[in-house]
Structure formats: C-alpha cells, structure tokens
C-alpha cells in the first residue's frame, strides 16, 4: 500500500494530511455513516470523472446526505489535490480519495442529526502507470456475507476488509464473492469472465457496486473483437471460464491467473485480456 501524498482537504481547508483532525463523534467513525469515491488520475487528468461524480451523488442520495458540493466544486477539489501533490507525484498518476460523512453531532444517536454539516475529506496517493503486460493475480473465492445494499459506495467495508484479508492470508490479491451459488463481485473490484471471445458480467443490482471501470472496458470490447453479455454467472461457470478479469479504478483491468489455487485457463494472462489491456492503457494516456 502506497503512502498517502502529503496535502489533503478537510471541510474547506487545504492542509498537511498529518495535521487533519476529525471529531470522534463524526458519524463515519461511530457508524460508518459515510460514502466515498476513488478516482484514478493519469498524467494529471482524472479518468471517468463524470461517472465517479454521478455515483457519488447517487450514494449520497441513497443515504439522505445532502451533497455538500456541486459538480464544479468536486472537480476543483480533485484538481486541487492533483496540483498540490504534484511535486510528490511528478508523473501526475494519482488515486484521489473523496469521502463525505453525515458529520459530527454533539452526541451518539443512531437517528440522523438535524442541521449538522457533512464532513468532507479528500486525499491522494501515488498510482503506478497501468501495465498491459502484467502477470496477473491470484484470487480466492468466499461466500458474500456483506449487507444487502452493496450498490451504495459506503465506507462500511468490514465485510470487504475481512475477505480481502482472507485472500492475503492465502497468498492471493483478491477475494471473489459468491452469493447463493452465483458471482457477485470482488472485495474491491468488479469481476468479468471470458468464454471464448465473449466477455460476461452479471447485471447491476443491490448486491454489487456499479463499477465505472467495467463500463469503460465494455465500451472498448467491440474494437477488440470481443462480444459482451450480461447475465447471472453460476459458480460452476466462473470456475470453467477461459479467463477471469477484475476491474477497478485503481487497478484498471487485471487478469486472474489462479482461482483458489487452480489455474484459470492456461494459468497465465489470456489473449482477450492482452487485447483489452492495450486498449485500456491507451485510455489512461489520452
Ligand atoms: N466493487 C467493489 C466492492 C469495489 O470496491 C470497487 C472499487 N471501487 C468496484 C466494484 C469497482 O468500481 P470502480 O471500477 O468504479 O472502481
């Protein structure tokens, strides 16, 4: 995990991250009553910023938190984090983290407080250039034991955290989750499978976060000679797939070469991934 870059934003102020302080009564701390976004920035340009801001607005709406900023202010905040941390990330590749909590009340009460301003926090971290020649990663599977509103990008990530740690303990880099014998998603990624020249993803719904990266990848598929289908994916189909990909803003699109210790396809990044990865890398540069 890369160390965060030095300059952060907290409630309208730029300051050194090391000096940022929030109240212990903040509802993000007490209840994980908060939402967040992570935006990849390449060469100083945020990728899919419209999509991330739309999802942030939706997450806030679903939790009944008033959006503290308009679109222009969010964009300025992202640009400010990039600019102010540029000396620590001269290539302009960064991950920007934005978080909004329902704020800090004067005590602890489950019910929403009245007239409490949201807490807005932003920070950045270094991001490596996307590598279309990478060697892929290992994943494990586990039952999806998270809550029933995984479409909201909330900071209540304990389920995801525990599953990712289980993956790490098994020498893997991602945990792919199954609910009632069907694929949901990765602990911090969308999952796609490849069957021949067809990419298959499951439909959006309350069980999964609608990924921004998978949508970009989908738009690249036709030019890569790949078809795309959206349907529920049974566990047996996941295990038989020629290729498995994970996608996320920070990792881009990566091939899973081993699932629960068994090779996926030939156990090396597959041909469909190699094509899509080149197309994706081009997007990070243009
Ligand atoms: N699902 C989960 C649980 C995630 O944490 C992420 C990463 N934000 C994704 C899917 C992929 O979303 P995106 O491509 O927008 O980063």
PDB file of C-alpha atoms and ligand atoms in Angstrom:
ATOM      1  CA  UNK A   1       0.000   0.000   0.000  1.00  0.00           C
ATOM      2  CA  UNK A   2       1.480   3.284  -1.093  1.00  0.00           C
ATOM      3  CA  UNK A   3       1.787   6.021   1.485  1.00  0.00           C
ATOM      4  CA  UNK A   4      -0.756   8.844   1.021  1.00  0.00           C
ATOM      5  CA  UNK A   5       0.536  12.073  -0.505  1.00  0.00           C
ATOM      6  CA  UNK A   6       1.144  14.998   1.869  1.00  0.00           C
ATOM      7  CA  UNK A   7      -1.644  17.507   1.108  1.00  0.00           C
ATOM      8  CA  UNK A   8      -5.277  16.825   1.996  1.00  0.00           C
ATOM      9  CA  UNK A   9      -8.611  18.655   2.028  1.00  0.00           C
ATOM     10  CA  UNK A  10     -10.815  18.737   5.092  1.00  0.00           C
ATOM     11  CA  UNK A  11     -14.028  20.753   5.310  1.00  0.00           C
ATOM     12  CA  UNK A  12     -12.968  23.577   3.034  1.00  0.00           C
ATOM     13  CA  UNK A  13      -9.298  23.753   4.003  1.00  0.00           C
ATOM     14  CA  UNK A  14      -6.091  22.532   2.364  1.00  0.00           C
ATOM     15  CA  UNK A  15      -3.711  21.195   4.974  1.00  0.00           C
ATOM     16  CA  UNK A  16      -0.975  18.614   5.570  1.00  0.00           C
ATOM     17  CA  UNK A  17      -2.637  15.214   5.886  1.00  0.00           C
ATOM     18  CA  UNK A  18      -0.635  14.639   9.072  1.00  0.00           C
ATOM     19  CA  UNK A  19      -2.452  17.604  10.650  1.00  0.00           C
ATOM     20  CA  UNK A  20      -6.007  16.696   9.562  1.00  0.00           C
ATOM     21  CA  UNK A  21      -8.302  16.020  12.530  1.00  0.00           C
ATOM     22  CA  UNK A  22     -11.940  14.952  12.794  1.00  0.00           C
ATOM     23  CA  UNK A  23     -14.152  14.615  15.861  1.00  0.00           C
ATOM     24  CA  UNK A  24     -14.561  11.167  17.454  1.00  0.00           C
ATOM     25  CA  UNK A  25     -18.284  11.968  17.246  1.00  0.00           C
ATOM     26  CA  UNK A  26     -18.093  12.010  13.466  1.00  0.00           C
ATOM     27  CA  UNK A  27     -20.653   9.523  12.204  1.00  0.00           C
ATOM     28  CA  UNK A  28     -18.102   7.980   9.856  1.00  0.00           C
ATOM     29  CA  UNK A  29     -16.129   6.983  12.962  1.00  0.00           C
ATOM     30  CA  UNK A  30     -19.139   5.867  15.052  1.00  0.00           C
ATOM     31  CA  UNK A  31     -21.398   4.277  12.396  1.00  0.00           C
ATOM     32  CA  UNK A  32     -19.516   4.186   9.060  1.00  0.00           C
ATOM     33  CA  UNK A  33     -22.262   6.657   8.091  1.00  0.00           C
ATOM     34  CA  UNK A  34     -20.340   7.908   5.070  1.00  0.00           C
ATOM     35  CA  UNK A  35     -19.754   7.398   1.366  1.00  0.00           C
ATOM     36  CA  UNK A  36     -16.614   7.650  -0.730  1.00  0.00           C
ATOM     37  CA  UNK A  37     -15.175   7.562  -4.236  1.00  0.00           C
ATOM     38  CA  UNK A  38     -11.755   6.726  -5.645  1.00  0.00           C
ATOM     39  CA  UNK A  39     -10.793   8.364  -8.934  1.00  0.00           C
ATOM     40  CA  UNK A  40      -7.728   7.383 -10.957  1.00  0.00           C
ATOM     41  CA  UNK A  41      -5.739  10.302 -12.345  1.00  0.00           C
ATOM     42  CA  UNK A  42      -3.228   9.690 -15.154  1.00  0.00           C
ATOM     43  CA  UNK A  43      -0.844  12.398 -16.314  1.00  0.00           C
ATOM     44  CA  UNK A  44      -2.821  14.891 -14.233  1.00  0.00           C
ATOM     45  CA  UNK A  45      -6.148  14.011 -15.937  1.00  0.00           C
ATOM     46  CA  UNK A  46      -8.885  12.255 -13.948  1.00  0.00           C
ATOM     47  CA  UNK A  47     -10.315   9.203 -15.722  1.00  0.00           C
ATOM     48  CA  UNK A  48     -14.119   8.784 -15.794  1.00  0.00           C
ATOM     49  CA  UNK A  49     -14.687  11.780 -13.543  1.00  0.00           C
ATOM     50  CA  UNK A  50     -18.320  12.243 -14.703  1.00  0.00           C
ATOM     51  CA  UNK A  51     -19.098   8.639 -13.806  1.00  0.00           C
ATOM     52  CA  UNK A  52     -17.450   8.868 -10.379  1.00  0.00           C
ATOM     53  CA  UNK A  53     -19.257  12.123  -9.515  1.00  0.00           C
ATOM     54  CA  UNK A  54     -22.582  10.680 -10.673  1.00  0.00           C
ATOM     55  CA  UNK A  55     -22.054   7.613  -8.468  1.00  0.00           C
ATOM     56  CA  UNK A  56     -21.024   9.795  -5.516  1.00  0.00           C
ATOM     57  CA  UNK A  57     -24.207  11.862  -5.934  1.00  0.00           C
ATOM     58  CA  UNK A  58     -26.263   8.673  -6.079  1.00  0.00           C
ATOM     59  CA  UNK A  59     -24.621   7.201  -2.960  1.00  0.00           C
ATOM     60  CA  UNK A  60     -25.323  10.441  -1.066  1.00  0.00           C
ATOM     61  CA  UNK A  61     -28.923  10.482  -2.273  1.00  0.00           C
ATOM     62  CA  UNK A  62     -29.471   6.869  -1.203  1.00  0.00           C
ATOM     63  CA  UNK A  63     -28.257   7.704   2.324  1.00  0.00           C
ATOM     64  CA  UNK A  64     -30.143  11.004   2.540  1.00  0.00           C
ATOM     65  CA  UNK A  65     -26.973  13.094   2.922  1.00  0.00           C
ATOM     66  CA  UNK A  66     -27.221  16.474   1.185  1.00  0.00           C
ATOM     67  CA  UNK A  67     -24.472  16.790  -1.429  1.00  0.00           C
ATOM     68  CA  UNK A  68     -22.096  19.359   0.098  1.00  0.00           C
ATOM     69  CA  UNK A  69     -20.672  20.402  -3.296  1.00  0.00           C
ATOM     70  CA  UNK A  70     -21.867  20.970  -6.824  1.00  0.00           C
ATOM     71  CA  UNK A  71     -20.150  19.303  -9.749  1.00  0.00           C
ATOM     72  CA  UNK A  72     -17.774  22.203 -10.366  1.00  0.00           C
ATOM     73  CA  UNK A  73     -16.639  22.240  -6.728  1.00  0.00           C
ATOM     74  CA  UNK A  74     -15.974  18.476  -6.766  1.00  0.00           C
ATOM     75  CA  UNK A  75     -13.916  18.863  -9.940  1.00  0.00           C
ATOM     76  CA  UNK A  76     -11.977  21.741  -8.395  1.00  0.00           C
ATOM     77  CA  UNK A  77     -11.318  19.625  -5.314  1.00  0.00           C
ATOM     78  CA  UNK A  78      -9.929  16.775  -7.434  1.00  0.00           C
ATOM     79  CA  UNK A  79      -7.817  19.200  -9.488  1.00  0.00           C
ATOM     80  CA  UNK A  80      -6.578  20.836  -6.280  1.00  0.00           C
ATOM     81  CA  UNK A  81      -5.434  17.522  -4.811  1.00  0.00           C
ATOM     82  CA  UNK A  82      -3.595  16.717  -8.037  1.00  0.00           C
ATOM     83  CA  UNK A  83      -1.976  20.148  -8.249  1.00  0.00           C
ATOM     84  CA  UNK A  84      -0.974  20.425  -4.600  1.00  0.00           C
ATOM     85  CA  UNK A  85       0.546  16.934  -4.543  1.00  0.00           C
ATOM     86  CA  UNK A  86       2.172  17.190  -7.959  1.00  0.00           C
ATOM     87  CA  UNK A  87       5.709  17.593  -6.586  1.00  0.00           C
ATOM     88  CA  UNK A  88       5.317  14.251  -4.794  1.00  0.00           C
ATOM     89  CA  UNK A  89       3.844  12.578  -7.926  1.00  0.00           C
ATOM     90  CA  UNK A  90       5.604  14.266 -10.863  1.00  0.00           C
ATOM     91  CA  UNK A  91       4.182  11.849 -13.474  1.00  0.00           C
ATOM     92  CA  UNK A  92       0.685  13.053 -12.487  1.00  0.00           C
ATOM     93  CA  UNK A  93      -0.527   9.494 -11.781  1.00  0.00           C
ATOM     94  CA  UNK A  94      -2.561   9.547  -8.562  1.00  0.00           C
ATOM     95  CA  UNK A  95      -5.510   7.950  -6.894  1.00  0.00           C
ATOM     96  CA  UNK A  96      -7.851  10.580  -5.459  1.00  0.00           C
ATOM     97  CA  UNK A  97      -9.942   9.558  -2.462  1.00  0.00           C
ATOM     98  CA  UNK A  98     -13.073  11.573  -1.588  1.00  0.00           C
ATOM     99  CA  UNK A  99     -15.225  10.915   1.470  1.00  0.00           C
ATOM    100  CA  UNK A 100     -18.399  12.530   2.765  1.00  0.00           C
ATOM    101  CA  UNK A 101     -19.830  11.622   6.155  1.00  0.00           C
ATOM    102  CA  UNK A 102     -23.102  12.751   7.688  1.00  0.00           C
ATOM    103  CA  UNK A 103     -20.992  14.866  10.039  1.00  0.00           C
ATOM    104  CA  UNK A 104     -20.295  15.110  13.763  1.00  0.00           C
ATOM    105  CA  UNK A 105     -23.216  15.671  16.150  1.00  0.00           C
ATOM    106  CA  UNK A 106     -22.976  16.580  19.853  1.00  0.00           C
ATOM    107  CA  UNK A 107     -23.515  13.004  21.000  1.00  0.00           C
ATOM    108  CA  UNK A 108     -24.105   9.469  19.722  1.00  0.00           C
ATOM    109  CA  UNK A 109     -27.569   8.725  18.397  1.00  0.00           C
ATOM    110  CA  UNK A 110     -28.463   6.280  15.622  1.00  0.00           C
ATOM    111  CA  UNK A 111     -31.072   8.643  14.156  1.00  0.00           C
ATOM    112  CA  UNK A 112     -29.961  11.322  11.725  1.00  0.00           C
ATOM    113  CA  UNK A 113     -28.933  14.611  13.398  1.00  0.00           C
ATOM    114  CA  UNK A 114     -30.581  17.855  12.279  1.00  0.00           C
ATOM    115  CA  UNK A 115     -28.558  20.758  10.900  1.00  0.00           C
ATOM    116  CA  UNK A 116     -25.169  19.080  11.115  1.00  0.00           C
ATOM    117  CA  UNK A 117     -22.800  19.852   8.240  1.00  0.00           C
ATOM    118  CA  UNK A 118     -21.314  16.938   6.342  1.00  0.00           C
ATOM    119  CA  UNK A 119     -17.636  16.170   6.832  1.00  0.00           C
ATOM    120  CA  UNK A 120     -15.793  16.326   3.508  1.00  0.00           C
ATOM    121  CA  UNK A 121     -12.354  14.784   3.230  1.00  0.00           C
ATOM    122  CA  UNK A 122     -10.062  14.369   0.247  1.00  0.00           C
ATOM    123  CA  UNK A 123      -6.585  12.894  -0.117  1.00  0.00           C
ATOM    124  CA  UNK A 124      -4.414  11.451  -2.845  1.00  0.00           C
ATOM    125  CA  UNK A 125      -1.994   8.571  -3.192  1.00  0.00           C
ATOM    126  CA  UNK A 126       0.552   7.642  -5.837  1.00  0.00           C
ATOM    127  CA  UNK A 127      -0.602   5.391  -8.662  1.00  0.00           C
ATOM    128  CA  UNK A 128       1.582   3.278 -10.939  1.00  0.00           C
ATOM    129  CA  UNK A 129       1.108   3.577 -14.706  1.00  0.00           C
ATOM    130  CA  UNK A 130      -1.236   0.863 -15.988  1.00  0.00           C
ATOM    131  CA  UNK A 131       0.811  -2.124 -17.217  1.00  0.00           C
ATOM    132  CA  UNK A 132      -0.761  -4.040 -20.134  1.00  0.00           C
ATOM    133  CA  UNK A 133       1.977  -6.688 -19.881  1.00  0.00           C
ATOM    134  CA  UNK A 134       1.397  -7.573 -16.220  1.00  0.00           C
ATOM    135  CA  UNK A 135       1.448 -11.148 -14.982  1.00  0.00           C
ATOM    136  CA  UNK A 136      -1.965 -11.097 -13.308  1.00  0.00           C
ATOM    137  CA  UNK A 137      -3.007 -12.055  -9.820  1.00  0.00           C
ATOM    138  CA  UNK A 138      -4.327 -14.851  -7.664  1.00  0.00           C
ATOM    139  CA  UNK A 139      -7.821 -14.825  -6.191  1.00  0.00           C
ATOM    140  CA  UNK A 140      -9.728 -16.934  -3.724  1.00  0.00           C
ATOM    141  CA  UNK A 141     -13.498 -17.341  -3.501  1.00  0.00           C
ATOM    142  CA  UNK A 142     -15.690 -16.889  -0.415  1.00  0.00           C
ATOM    143  CA  UNK A 143     -19.369 -16.545   0.427  1.00  0.00           C
ATOM    144  CA  UNK A 144     -20.537 -12.934   0.110  1.00  0.00           C
ATOM    145  CA  UNK A 145     -21.586 -12.107   3.659  1.00  0.00           C
ATOM    146  CA  UNK A 146     -21.977  -8.344   3.219  1.00  0.00           C
ATOM    147  CA  UNK A 147     -25.118  -6.281   3.738  1.00  0.00           C
ATOM    148  CA  UNK A 148     -27.882  -6.064   1.128  1.00  0.00           C
ATOM    149  CA  UNK A 149     -27.063  -2.582  -0.287  1.00  0.00           C
ATOM    150  CA  UNK A 150     -23.653  -3.084  -1.848  1.00  0.00           C
ATOM    151  CA  UNK A 151     -24.713  -0.732  -4.675  1.00  0.00           C
ATOM    152  CA  UNK A 152     -24.057   2.176  -2.278  1.00  0.00           C
ATOM    153  CA  UNK A 153     -20.371   3.036  -2.074  1.00  0.00           C
ATOM    154  CA  UNK A 154     -20.365   3.400   1.702  1.00  0.00           C
ATOM    155  CA  UNK A 155     -17.346   3.255   3.995  1.00  0.00           C
ATOM    156  CA  UNK A 156     -19.000   0.331   5.845  1.00  0.00           C
ATOM    157  CA  UNK A 157     -16.453  -2.047   4.332  1.00  0.00           C
ATOM    158  CA  UNK A 158     -15.817  -4.510   7.142  1.00  0.00           C
ATOM    159  CA  UNK A 159     -17.093  -7.445   5.085  1.00  0.00           C
ATOM    160  CA  UNK A 160     -14.840  -6.451   2.180  1.00  0.00           C
ATOM    161  CA  UNK A 161     -11.920  -5.877   4.549  1.00  0.00           C
ATOM    162  CA  UNK A 162     -12.202  -9.306   6.173  1.00  0.00           C
ATOM    163  CA  UNK A 163     -12.499 -11.051   2.815  1.00  0.00           C
ATOM    164  CA  UNK A 164      -9.507  -9.204   1.389  1.00  0.00           C
ATOM    165  CA  UNK A 165      -7.514 -10.199   4.447  1.00  0.00           C
ATOM    166  CA  UNK A 166      -8.558 -13.829   3.938  1.00  0.00           C
ATOM    167  CA  UNK A 167      -7.207 -13.538   0.384  1.00  0.00           C
ATOM    168  CA  UNK A 168      -3.930 -12.084   1.651  1.00  0.00           C
ATOM    169  CA  UNK A 169      -3.616 -14.870   4.222  1.00  0.00           C
ATOM    170  CA  UNK A 170      -3.973 -17.367   1.357  1.00  0.00           C
ATOM    171  CA  UNK A 171      -1.268 -15.612  -0.699  1.00  0.00           C
ATOM    172  CA  UNK A 172      -3.846 -14.069  -3.058  1.00  0.00           C
ATOM    173  CA  UNK A 173      -4.589 -10.461  -4.025  1.00  0.00           C
ATOM    174  CA  UNK A 174      -8.374 -10.525  -4.351  1.00  0.00           C
ATOM    175  CA  UNK A 175     -11.384 -12.352  -2.975  1.00  0.00           C
ATOM    176  CA  UNK A 176     -14.187 -13.116  -5.444  1.00  0.00           C
ATOM    177  CA  UNK A 177     -17.539 -13.429  -3.714  1.00  0.00           C
ATOM    178  CA  UNK A 178     -20.446 -15.779  -4.333  1.00  0.00           C
ATOM    179  CA  UNK A 179     -23.995 -15.400  -3.060  1.00  0.00           C
ATOM    180  CA  UNK A 180     -26.409 -18.321  -3.383  1.00  0.00           C
ATOM    181  CA  UNK A 181     -24.088 -20.043  -5.850  1.00  0.00           C
ATOM    182  CA  UNK A 182     -23.725 -17.002  -8.098  1.00  0.00           C
ATOM    183  CA  UNK A 183     -20.954 -14.497  -8.676  1.00  0.00           C
ATOM    184  CA  UNK A 184     -21.353 -11.092  -7.058  1.00  0.00           C
ATOM    185  CA  UNK A 185     -18.049  -9.161  -7.225  1.00  0.00           C
ATOM    186  CA  UNK A 186     -14.541  -8.845  -5.824  1.00  0.00           C
ATOM    187  CA  UNK A 187     -13.785  -7.417  -2.380  1.00  0.00           C
ATOM    188  CA  UNK A 188     -12.740  -4.185  -4.146  1.00  0.00           C
ATOM    189  CA  UNK A 189     -13.429  -4.885  -7.810  1.00  0.00           C
ATOM    190  CA  UNK A 190     -15.952  -5.855 -10.465  1.00  0.00           C
ATOM    191  CA  UNK A 191     -15.482  -9.368 -11.886  1.00  0.00           C
ATOM    192  CA  UNK A 192     -15.902 -10.406 -15.535  1.00  0.00           C
ATOM    193  CA  UNK A 193     -15.397 -13.832 -17.079  1.00  0.00           C
ATOM    194  CA  UNK A 194     -14.363 -14.653 -20.638  1.00  0.00           C
ATOM    195  CA  UNK A 195     -15.740 -17.615 -22.575  1.00  0.00           C
ATOM    196  CA  UNK A 196     -14.038 -17.854 -25.948  1.00  0.00           C
ATOM    197  CA  UNK A 197     -14.362 -14.339 -27.419  1.00  0.00           C
ATOM    198  CA  UNK A 198     -17.320 -13.361 -25.203  1.00  0.00           C
ATOM    199  CA  UNK A 199     -16.994 -11.365 -22.001  1.00  0.00           C
ATOM    200  CA  UNK A 200     -19.746 -11.992 -19.453  1.00  0.00           C
ATOM    201  CA  UNK A 201     -20.654  -9.773 -16.498  1.00  0.00           C
ATOM    202  CA  UNK A 202     -23.544 -10.009 -14.103  1.00  0.00           C
ATOM    203  CA  UNK A 203     -26.270  -7.342 -14.142  1.00  0.00           C
ATOM    204  CA  UNK A 204     -26.151  -4.430 -11.716  1.00  0.00           C
ATOM    205  CA  UNK A 205     -28.384  -4.673  -8.669  1.00  0.00           C
ATOM    206  CA  UNK A 206     -28.320  -4.076  -4.920  1.00  0.00           C
ATOM    207  CA  UNK A 207     -25.750  -6.883  -4.423  1.00  0.00           C
ATOM    208  CA  UNK A 208     -22.946  -5.127  -6.313  1.00  0.00           C
ATOM    209  CA  UNK A 209     -21.353  -1.737  -6.789  1.00  0.00           C
ATOM    210  CA  UNK A 210     -21.971  -0.434 -10.313  1.00  0.00           C
ATOM    211  CA  UNK A 211     -18.329  -0.205 -11.433  1.00  0.00           C
ATOM    212  CA  UNK A 212     -17.084   2.706 -13.511  1.00  0.00           C
ATOM    213  CA  UNK A 213     -14.091   0.815 -14.911  1.00  0.00           C
ATOM    214  CA  UNK A 214     -16.102  -2.133 -16.210  1.00  0.00           C
ATOM    215  CA  UNK A 215     -18.240   0.293 -18.219  1.00  0.00           C
ATOM    216  CA  UNK A 216     -15.168   1.759 -19.878  1.00  0.00           C
ATOM    217  CA  UNK A 217     -13.810  -1.739 -20.544  1.00  0.00           C
ATOM    218  CA  UNK A 218     -17.148  -2.731 -22.052  1.00  0.00           C
ATOM    219  CA  UNK A 219     -17.031   0.230 -24.422  1.00  0.00           C
ATOM    220  CA  UNK A 220     -13.600  -0.971 -25.639  1.00  0.00           C
ATOM    221  CA  UNK A 221     -14.714  -4.560 -26.283  1.00  0.00           C
ATOM    222  CA  UNK A 222     -16.141  -4.262 -29.836  1.00  0.00           C
ATOM    223  CA  UNK A 223     -12.933  -2.740 -31.241  1.00  0.00           C
ATOM    224  CA  UNK A 224     -11.031  -5.594 -29.560  1.00  0.00           C
ATOM    225  CA  UNK A 225     -13.195  -8.167 -31.342  1.00  0.00           C
ATOM    226  CA  UNK A 226     -14.942  -9.184 -28.125  1.00  0.00           C
ATOM    227  CA  UNK A 227     -18.672  -9.724 -27.634  1.00  0.00           C
ATOM    228  CA  UNK A 228     -20.309  -8.854 -24.340  1.00  0.00           C
ATOM    229  CA  UNK A 229     -23.168 -10.478 -22.480  1.00  0.00           C
ATOM    230  CA  UNK A 230     -24.790  -9.571 -19.203  1.00  0.00           C
ATOM    231  CA  UNK A 231     -26.348 -12.397 -17.189  1.00  0.00           C
ATOM    232  CA  UNK A 232     -26.135 -14.141 -13.823  1.00  0.00           C
ATOM    233  CA  UNK A 233     -22.990 -16.243 -13.531  1.00  0.00           C
ATOM    234  CA  UNK A 234     -23.175 -19.536 -11.642  1.00  0.00           C
ATOM    235  CA  UNK A 235     -20.176 -20.677  -9.600  1.00  0.00           C
ATOM    236  CA  UNK A 236     -19.542 -23.620 -11.953  1.00  0.00           C
ATOM    237  CA  UNK A 237     -19.297 -21.203 -14.880  1.00  0.00           C
ATOM    238  CA  UNK A 238     -16.857 -18.975 -13.017  1.00  0.00           C
ATOM    239  CA  UNK A 239     -14.648 -21.993 -12.355  1.00  0.00           C
ATOM    240  CA  UNK A 240     -14.743 -23.112 -16.015  1.00  0.00           C
ATOM    241  CA  UNK A 241     -14.071 -19.676 -17.520  1.00  0.00           C
ATOM    242  CA  UNK A 242     -11.227 -19.270 -20.029  1.00  0.00           C
ATOM    243  CA  UNK A 243     -10.281 -16.000 -18.362  1.00  0.00           C
ATOM    244  CA  UNK A 244     -11.355 -14.059 -15.284  1.00  0.00           C
ATOM    245  CA  UNK A 245     -10.798 -10.302 -15.055  1.00  0.00           C
ATOM    246  CA  UNK A 246     -11.159  -7.893 -12.180  1.00  0.00           C
ATOM    247  CA  UNK A 247     -11.676  -4.179 -12.801  1.00  0.00           C
ATOM    248  CA  UNK A 248     -11.401  -1.147 -10.557  1.00  0.00           C
ATOM    249  CA  UNK A 249     -10.382   2.482 -10.883  1.00  0.00           C
ATOM    250  CA  UNK A 250      -7.088   1.890  -9.087  1.00  0.00           C
ATOM    251  CA  UNK A 251      -6.153  -1.432 -10.703  1.00  0.00           C
ATOM    252  CA  UNK A 252      -7.670  -0.948 -14.161  1.00  0.00           C
ATOM    253  CA  UNK A 253      -8.406  -4.337 -15.723  1.00  0.00           C
ATOM    254  CA  UNK A 254      -6.318  -7.251 -14.453  1.00  0.00           C
ATOM    255  CA  UNK A 255      -6.346 -10.977 -15.252  1.00  0.00           C
ATOM    256  CA  UNK A 256      -6.867 -13.543 -12.501  1.00  0.00           C
ATOM    257  CA  UNK A 257      -4.488 -16.402 -13.316  1.00  0.00           C
ATOM    258  CA  UNK A 258      -5.334 -18.654 -10.371  1.00  0.00           C
ATOM    259  CA  UNK A 259      -8.619 -19.142  -8.556  1.00  0.00           C
ATOM    260  CA  UNK A 260      -8.469 -20.992  -5.242  1.00  0.00           C
ATOM    261  CA  UNK A 261      -5.006 -22.204  -6.266  1.00  0.00           C
ATOM    262  CA  UNK A 262      -6.170 -23.708  -9.582  1.00  0.00           C
ATOM    263  CA  UNK A 263      -5.108 -22.210 -12.933  1.00  0.00           C
ATOM    264  CA  UNK A 264      -7.680 -20.112 -14.793  1.00  0.00           C
ATOM    265  CA  UNK A 265      -7.394 -21.242 -18.443  1.00  0.00           C
ATOM    266  CA  UNK A 266      -3.696 -21.787 -19.025  1.00  0.00           C
ATOM    267  CA  UNK A 267      -2.803 -20.078 -15.728  1.00  0.00           C
ATOM    268  CA  UNK A 268      -1.333 -17.035 -17.486  1.00  0.00           C
ATOM    269  CA  UNK A 269      -2.949 -13.785 -18.718  1.00  0.00           C
ATOM    270  CA  UNK A 270      -5.210 -14.762 -21.624  1.00  0.00           C
ATOM    271  CA  UNK A 271      -5.428 -13.396 -25.173  1.00  0.00           C
ATOM    272  CA  UNK A 272      -8.655 -11.456 -24.604  1.00  0.00           C
ATOM    273  CA  UNK A 273      -7.107  -9.685 -21.628  1.00  0.00           C
ATOM    274  CA  UNK A 274      -3.949  -8.847 -23.560  1.00  0.00           C
ATOM    275  CA  UNK A 275      -6.044  -7.117 -26.243  1.00  0.00           C
ATOM    276  CA  UNK A 276      -8.299  -5.229 -23.840  1.00  0.00           C
ATOM    277  CA  UNK A 277      -5.345  -4.212 -21.638  1.00  0.00           C
ATOM    278  CA  UNK A 278      -3.658  -2.462 -24.570  1.00  0.00           C
ATOM    279  CA  UNK A 279      -6.891  -0.594 -25.329  1.00  0.00           C
ATOM    280  CA  UNK A 280      -7.321   0.316 -21.662  1.00  0.00           C
ATOM    281  CA  UNK A 281      -3.754   1.558 -21.384  1.00  0.00           C
ATOM    282  CA  UNK A 282      -4.424   3.853 -24.356  1.00  0.00           C
ATOM    283  CA  UNK A 283      -7.379   5.369 -22.441  1.00  0.00           C
ATOM    284  CA  UNK A 284      -5.129   6.148 -19.482  1.00  0.00           C
ATOM    285  CA  UNK A 285      -2.868   8.112 -21.830  1.00  0.00           C
ATOM    286  CA  UNK A 286      -5.415  10.072 -23.901  1.00  0.00           C
TER     287      UNK A 286
HETATM  288  N1  LIG B   1     -16.905  -3.373  -6.406  1.00  0.00           N
HETATM  289  C1  LIG B   1     -16.340  -3.010  -5.244  1.00  0.00           C
HETATM  290  C2  LIG B   1     -16.776  -3.668  -3.982  1.00  0.00           C
HETATM  291  C3  LIG B   1     -15.326  -2.039  -5.232  1.00  0.00           C
HETATM  292  O1  LIG B   1     -14.764  -1.655  -4.072  1.00  0.00           O
HETATM  293  C4  LIG B   1     -14.900  -1.468  -6.455  1.00  0.00           C
HETATM  294  C5  LIG B   1     -13.795  -0.439  -6.454  1.00  0.00           C
HETATM  295  N2  LIG B   1     -14.294   0.824  -6.199  1.00  0.00           N
HETATM  296  C6  LIG B   1     -15.538  -1.868  -7.630  1.00  0.00           C
HETATM  297  C7  LIG B   1     -16.539  -2.831  -7.575  1.00  0.00           C
HETATM  298  C8  LIG B   1     -15.154  -1.285  -8.974  1.00  0.00           C
HETATM  299  O2  LIG B   1     -15.586   0.040  -9.086  1.00  0.00           O
HETATM  300  P1  LIG B   1     -14.780   1.091  -9.965  1.00  0.00           P
HETATM  301  O3  LIG B   1     -14.465   0.415 -11.256  1.00  0.00           O
HETATM  302  O4  LIG B   1     -15.715   2.215 -10.146  1.00  0.00           O
HETATM  303  O5  LIG B   1     -13.542   1.443  -9.198  1.00  0.00           O
END
